[in-house]
Amino acid sequence: GENVEQHPSTLSVQEGDSAVIKCTYSDSASNYFPWYKQELGKRPQLIIDIRSNVGEKKDQRIAVTLNKTAKHFSLHITETQPEDSAVYFCAATKGSYIPTFGRGTSLIVHP
Amino acid sequence: SQTIHQWPATLVQPVGSPLSLECTVEGTSNPNLYWYRQAAGRGLQLLFYSIGIDQISSEVPQNLSASRPQDRQFILSSKKLLLSDSGFYLCAWNRAGRNTEAFFGQGTRLTVV
């Protein structure tokens, strides 16, 4: 089955800095890559996603890049703010539609 | 619009007691349904998934079971809880036949004492 590795497990940045979270996947058939944000005690919610026919997607301060050859995708957050502090999950999905999640990255943005 | 309801939000149960967590989805039909557990760390461990009524797959052998008595209802159960069953349980759904985002319920914080 699919295996998704996510790094780092914890990321601490100063407000205004950029944050990058990286994921790799094992199954070349995966074609949908969502990113979820989970605030403390709450449910994960989608913040951005990318499909395999696209290399990059941006939404305001958030961007995702995908390298299909390397089976690697990344989340980029620019101009981080304290409210960006949360756990972020990447996921990879293929024809079975069952998302396989990474282990999560705890992002801490210091004011 | 579609919504997902999961209850209860918190639960404290003694060891050896039964468990029943319920999840329902509104506004869609034939959803894929999932149960995840999030232990003290952060990872989302897939416990069960279902692509239709009476079609349930277990990802991890354990003390839990799942049932889907209706198209949009997914139940997580246990006959006898263990201390290790403590955690944050999340129900989720996504659209059948399409590769799209998963929507999560509010979660149930289960503490087994």
mmCIF file of C-alpha atoms in Angstrom:
data_model
loop_
_atom_site.group_PDB
_atom_site.id
_atom_site.type_symbol
_atom_site.label_atom_id
_atom_site.label_comp_id
_atom_site.label_asym_id
_atom_site.label_seq_id
_atom_site.Cartn_x
_atom_site.Cartn_y
_atom_site.Cartn_z
ATOM 1 C CA GLY A 1 0.000 0.000 0.000
ATOM 2 C CA GLU A 2 0.838 3.680 -0.029
ATOM 3 C CA ASN A 3 3.369 5.038 2.459
ATOM 4 C CA VAL A 4 3.665 8.740 3.196
ATOM 5 C CA GLU A 5 6.633 10.180 5.044
ATOM 6 C CA GLN A 6 6.395 13.707 6.447
ATOM 7 C CA HIS A 7 9.176 15.941 7.792
ATOM 8 C CA PRO A 8 9.911 17.640 10.059
ATOM 9 C CA SER A 9 7.799 16.408 12.970
ATOM 10 C CA THR A 10 8.176 19.787 14.682
ATOM 11 C CA LEU A 11 8.936 23.164 13.128
ATOM 12 C CA SER A 12 9.501 26.324 15.139
ATOM 13 C CA VAL A 13 9.728 29.686 13.358
ATOM 14 C CA GLN A 14 9.552 33.374 14.166
ATOM 15 C CA GLU A 15 6.549 35.365 13.058
ATOM 16 C CA GLY A 16 7.113 36.589 9.524
ATOM 17 C CA ASP A 17 9.454 33.764 8.552
ATOM 18 C CA SER A 18 8.605 31.110 5.994
ATOM 19 C CA ALA A 19 7.822 27.506 6.861
ATOM 20 C CA VAL A 20 8.284 24.477 4.625
ATOM 21 C CA ILE A 21 6.925 20.997 5.291
ATOM 22 C CA LYS A 22 7.934 18.121 3.045
ATOM 23 C CA CYS A 23 6.288 14.812 2.217
ATOM 24 C CA THR A 24 7.243 11.850 0.096
ATOM 25 C CA TYR A 25 4.984 9.076 -1.126
ATOM 26 C CA SER A 26 5.695 5.592 -2.392
ATOM 27 C CA ASP A 27 2.953 4.749 -4.883
ATOM 28 C CA SER A 28 3.380 6.392 -8.277
ATOM 29 C CA ALA A 29 -0.346 5.840 -8.926
ATOM 30 C CA SER A 30 -1.276 8.415 -6.274
ATOM 31 C CA ASN A 31 -2.733 11.455 -7.984
ATOM 32 C CA TYR A 32 -4.311 13.674 -5.331
ATOM 33 C CA PHE A 33 -2.380 15.381 -2.546
ATOM 34 C CA PRO A 34 -4.297 17.377 0.067
ATOM 35 C CA TRP A 35 -2.921 19.259 3.041
ATOM 36 C CA TYR A 36 -4.865 19.562 6.288
ATOM 37 C CA LYS A 37 -4.485 21.898 9.250
ATOM 38 C CA GLN A 38 -5.524 20.735 12.695
ATOM 39 C CA GLU A 39 -5.747 23.250 15.500
ATOM 40 C CA LEU A 40 -5.507 21.987 19.051
ATOM 41 C CA GLY A 41 -8.475 19.809 19.986
ATOM 42 C CA LYS A 42 -10.227 20.362 16.669
ATOM 43 C CA ARG A 43 -10.809 18.446 13.487
ATOM 44 C CA PRO A 44 -8.375 18.505 10.549
ATOM 45 C CA GLN A 45 -9.515 20.809 7.771
ATOM 46 C CA LEU A 46 -8.327 21.085 4.198
ATOM 47 C CA ILE A 47 -6.202 24.139 3.481
ATOM 48 C CA ILE A 48 -4.908 23.387 -0.005
ATOM 49 C CA ASP A 49 -4.638 20.467 -2.401
ATOM 50 C CA ILE A 50 -2.903 19.607 -5.659
ATOM 51 C CA ARG A 51 -3.501 17.021 -8.341
ATOM 52 C CA SER A 52 -0.871 15.136 -10.274
ATOM 53 C CA ASN A 53 -1.393 17.100 -13.466
ATOM 54 C CA VAL A 54 -0.240 20.303 -11.742
ATOM 55 C CA GLY A 55 3.237 21.180 -10.462
ATOM 56 C CA GLU A 56 2.398 24.088 -8.209
ATOM 57 C CA LYS A 57 -0.612 25.764 -6.657
ATOM 58 C CA LYS A 58 -0.836 28.911 -4.578
ATOM 59 C CA ASP A 59 -3.493 30.431 -2.344
ATOM 60 C CA GLN A 60 -2.430 33.698 -0.719
ATOM 61 C CA ARG A 61 0.343 32.827 1.771
ATOM 62 C CA ILE A 62 0.114 29.100 1.175
ATOM 63 C CA ALA A 63 1.594 27.181 -1.732
ATOM 64 C CA VAL A 64 2.082 23.535 -2.565
ATOM 65 C CA THR A 65 4.566 22.040 -5.016
ATOM 66 C CA LEU A 66 4.574 18.549 -6.483
ATOM 67 C CA ASN A 67 7.423 16.643 -8.081
ATOM 68 C CA LYS A 68 5.903 13.484 -9.546
ATOM 69 C CA THR A 69 9.233 12.089 -10.687
ATOM 70 C CA ALA A 70 10.691 12.284 -7.217
ATOM 71 C CA LYS A 71 7.329 11.463 -5.566
ATOM 72 C CA HIS A 72 7.715 14.466 -3.370
ATOM 73 C CA PHE A 73 5.401 17.333 -2.442
ATOM 74 C CA SER A 74 5.797 20.283 -0.116
ATOM 75 C CA LEU A 75 3.753 22.908 1.708
ATOM 76 C CA HIS A 76 5.118 26.436 1.841
ATOM 77 C CA ILE A 77 3.750 29.076 4.201
ATOM 78 C CA THR A 78 5.114 32.585 3.821
ATOM 79 C CA GLU A 79 4.903 35.473 6.290
ATOM 80 C CA THR A 80 3.870 33.140 9.085
ATOM 81 C CA GLN A 81 1.553 34.392 11.786
ATOM 82 C CA PRO A 82 0.850 33.035 15.290
ATOM 83 C CA GLU A 83 -2.539 31.755 14.092
ATOM 84 C CA ASP A 84 -0.691 29.483 11.668
ATOM 85 C CA SER A 85 0.431 27.456 14.691
ATOM 86 C CA ALA A 86 -1.157 24.004 14.351
ATOM 87 C CA VAL A 87 -0.459 20.464 13.247
ATOM 88 C CA TYR A 88 -0.285 20.039 9.476
ATOM 89 C CA PHE A 89 -0.901 16.750 7.698
ATOM 90 C CA CYS A 90 -0.092 15.817 4.154
ATOM 91 C CA ALA A 91 -1.903 12.974 2.422
ATOM 92 C CA ALA A 92 -1.690 10.990 -0.785
ATOM 93 C CA THR A 93 -4.661 9.378 -2.494
ATOM 94 C CA LYS A 94 -5.017 7.184 -5.558
ATOM 95 C CA GLY A 95 -7.778 5.242 -7.194
ATOM 96 C CA SER A 96 -8.913 3.615 -3.968
ATOM 97 C CA TYR A 97 -9.818 7.103 -2.701
ATOM 98 C CA ILE A 98 -8.561 6.221 0.751
ATOM 99 C CA PRO A 99 -6.208 8.964 1.888
ATOM 100 C CA THR A 100 -2.947 7.913 3.454
ATOM 101 C CA PHE A 101 -1.749 10.557 5.886
ATOM 102 C CA GLY A 102 1.698 11.595 6.955
ATOM 103 C CA ARG A 103 2.436 11.629 10.673
ATOM 104 C CA GLY A 104 1.956 15.352 10.958
ATOM 105 C CA THR A 105 4.120 18.423 11.584
ATOM 106 C CA SER A 106 3.613 20.601 14.622
ATOM 107 C CA LEU A 107 4.234 24.180 13.462
ATOM 108 C CA ILE A 108 4.924 26.725 16.185
ATOM 109 C CA VAL A 109 5.047 30.382 15.197
ATOM 110 C CA HIS A 110 6.589 32.590 17.861
ATOM 111 C CA PRO A 111 5.346 36.189 18.039
ATOM 112 C CA SER B 1 -24.448 21.333 1.644
ATOM 113 C CA GLN B 2 -22.916 18.319 3.283
ATOM 114 C CA THR B 3 -22.342 18.003 7.014
ATOM 115 C CA ILE B 4 -20.914 15.330 9.240
ATOM 116 C CA HIS B 5 -21.984 14.764 12.814
ATOM 117 C CA GLN B 6 -20.010 12.780 15.330
ATOM 118 C CA TRP B 7 -20.880 12.156 18.950
ATOM 119 C CA PRO B 8 -20.213 12.242 21.779
ATOM 120 C CA ALA B 9 -17.520 14.911 21.877
ATOM 121 C CA THR B 10 -15.939 13.540 25.038
ATOM 122 C CA LEU B 11 -16.287 10.246 26.832
ATOM 123 C CA VAL B 12 -14.766 8.752 29.965
ATOM 124 C CA GLN B 13 -15.259 5.025 30.257
ATOM 125 C CA PRO B 14 -13.947 2.393 32.674
ATOM 126 C CA VAL B 15 -11.777 -0.458 31.477
ATOM 127 C CA GLY B 16 -13.885 -3.391 30.342
ATOM 128 C CA SER B 17 -16.940 -1.311 29.485
ATOM 129 C CA PRO B 18 -18.489 -1.231 25.990
ATOM 130 C CA LEU B 19 -18.121 1.599 23.502
ATOM 131 C CA SER B 20 -20.312 3.026 20.792
ATOM 132 C CA LEU B 21 -19.362 6.102 18.794
ATOM 133 C CA GLU B 22 -21.695 7.281 16.081
ATOM 134 C CA CYS B 23 -21.152 9.275 12.937
ATOM 135 C CA THR B 24 -23.703 10.436 10.387
ATOM 136 C CA VAL B 25 -23.336 12.341 7.147
ATOM 137 C CA GLU B 26 -26.005 14.571 5.660
ATOM 138 C CA GLY B 27 -26.429 16.017 2.217
ATOM 139 C CA THR B 28 -24.798 13.287 0.176
ATOM 140 C CA SER B 29 -25.370 9.658 -0.715
ATOM 141 C CA ASN B 30 -23.096 6.629 -0.800
ATOM 142 C CA PRO B 31 -20.126 8.352 0.821
ATOM 143 C CA ASN B 32 -16.886 6.603 1.657
ATOM 144 C CA LEU B 33 -16.689 6.552 5.445
ATOM 145 C CA TYR B 34 -13.665 6.287 7.702
ATOM 146 C CA TRP B 35 -12.724 5.949 11.347
ATOM 147 C CA TYR B 36 -9.343 7.286 12.417
ATOM 148 C CA ARG B 37 -7.641 7.310 15.794
ATOM 149 C CA GLN B 38 -5.197 9.945 16.896
ATOM 150 C CA ALA B 39 -3.187 8.869 19.925
ATOM 151 C CA ALA B 40 -0.971 11.028 22.128
ATOM 152 C CA GLY B 41 1.245 11.785 19.139
ATOM 153 C CA ARG B 42 -0.166 13.428 16.074
ATOM 154 C CA GLY B 43 -0.576 10.714 13.489
ATOM 155 C CA LEU B 44 -3.925 9.738 12.010
ATOM 156 C CA GLN B 45 -4.223 5.982 12.180
ATOM 157 C CA LEU B 46 -6.849 4.544 9.858
ATOM 158 C CA LEU B 47 -8.956 2.006 11.755
ATOM 159 C CA PHE B 48 -11.808 1.174 9.374
ATOM 160 C CA TYR B 49 -13.152 2.295 6.041
ATOM 161 C CA SER B 50 -16.367 1.568 4.227
ATOM 162 C CA ILE B 51 -17.317 2.071 0.586
ATOM 163 C CA GLY B 52 -20.911 0.914 1.079
ATOM 164 C CA ILE B 53 -23.425 -0.643 3.435
ATOM 165 C CA ASP B 54 -22.040 -3.853 4.919
ATOM 166 C CA GLN B 55 -18.715 -3.234 3.154
ATOM 167 C CA ILE B 56 -16.226 -2.528 5.895
ATOM 168 C CA SER B 57 -12.503 -3.067 5.867
ATOM 169 C CA SER B 58 -10.268 -3.114 8.897
ATOM 170 C CA GLU B 59 -6.802 -1.700 8.623
ATOM 171 C CA VAL B 60 -5.481 -2.611 12.041
ATOM 172 C CA PRO B 61 -6.395 -5.701 14.091
ATOM 173 C CA GLN B 62 -7.572 -4.526 17.455
ATOM 174 C CA ASN B 63 -10.218 -4.411 20.094
ATOM 175 C CA LEU B 64 -12.621 -2.392 17.962
ATOM 176 C CA SER B 65 -15.240 -3.092 15.322
ATOM 177 C CA ALA B 66 -17.242 -0.958 12.930
ATOM 178 C CA SER B 67 -20.664 -1.206 11.366
ATOM 179 C CA ARG B 68 -22.574 0.677 8.708
ATOM 180 C CA PRO B 69 -26.257 -0.037 9.285
ATOM 181 C CA GLN B 70 -27.363 2.740 6.927
ATOM 182 C CA ASP B 71 -25.800 4.458 3.947
ATOM 183 C CA ARG B 72 -24.754 7.542 5.888
ATOM 184 C CA GLN B 73 -24.223 6.079 9.338
ATOM 185 C CA PHE B 74 -20.965 4.664 10.626
ATOM 186 C CA ILE B 75 -20.554 3.236 14.119
ATOM 187 C CA LEU B 76 -17.392 2.370 16.002
ATOM 188 C CA SER B 77 -17.808 -0.171 18.792
ATOM 189 C CA SER B 78 -16.004 -2.193 21.364
ATOM 190 C CA LYS B 79 -17.276 -4.895 23.685
ATOM 191 C CA LYS B 80 -14.584 -4.322 26.315
ATOM 192 C CA LEU B 81 -12.421 -1.224 26.351
ATOM 193 C CA LEU B 82 -8.716 -1.320 27.151
ATOM 194 C CA LEU B 83 -6.613 1.482 28.568
ATOM 195 C CA SER B 84 -4.792 1.604 25.244
ATOM 196 C CA ASP B 85 -8.054 2.506 23.480
ATOM 197 C CA SER B 86 -7.802 6.036 24.852
ATOM 198 C CA GLY B 87 -7.364 8.656 22.173
ATOM 199 C CA PHE B 88 -9.032 11.093 19.843
ATOM 200 C CA TYR B 89 -11.346 9.352 17.375
ATOM 201 C CA LEU B 90 -12.260 10.997 14.126
ATOM 202 C CA CYS B 91 -14.918 10.017 11.643
ATOM 203 C CA ALA B 92 -14.471 11.232 8.074
ATOM 204 C CA TRP B 93 -16.099 10.961 4.660
ATOM 205 C CA ASN B 94 -15.296 11.695 1.068
ATOM 206 C CA ARG B 95 -17.146 11.284 -2.183
ATOM 207 C CA ALA B 96 -17.341 7.812 -3.619
ATOM 208 C CA GLY B 97 -15.742 7.356 -6.993
ATOM 209 C CA ARG B 98 -13.889 10.665 -6.896
ATOM 210 C CA ASN B 99 -10.496 11.641 -5.578
ATOM 211 C CA THR B 100 -11.442 14.562 -3.376
ATOM 212 C CA GLU B 101 -10.833 15.935 0.073
ATOM 213 C CA ALA B 102 -11.951 14.168 3.220
ATOM 214 C CA PHE B 103 -14.257 15.946 5.664
ATOM 215 C CA PHE B 104 -13.823 15.193 9.328
ATOM 216 C CA GLY B 105 -16.255 15.077 12.190
ATOM 217 C CA GLN B 106 -15.565 17.075 15.344
ATOM 218 C CA GLY B 107 -13.879 14.107 16.976
ATOM 219 C CA THR B 108 -14.464 12.183 20.199
ATOM 220 C CA ARG B 109 -11.975 12.428 23.033
ATOM 221 C CA LEU B 110 -12.116 8.982 24.681
ATOM 222 C CA THR B 111 -10.431 8.422 28.017
ATOM 223 C CA VAL B 112 -10.431 4.902 29.379
ATOM 224 C CA VAL B 113 -9.835 4.825 33.124
#
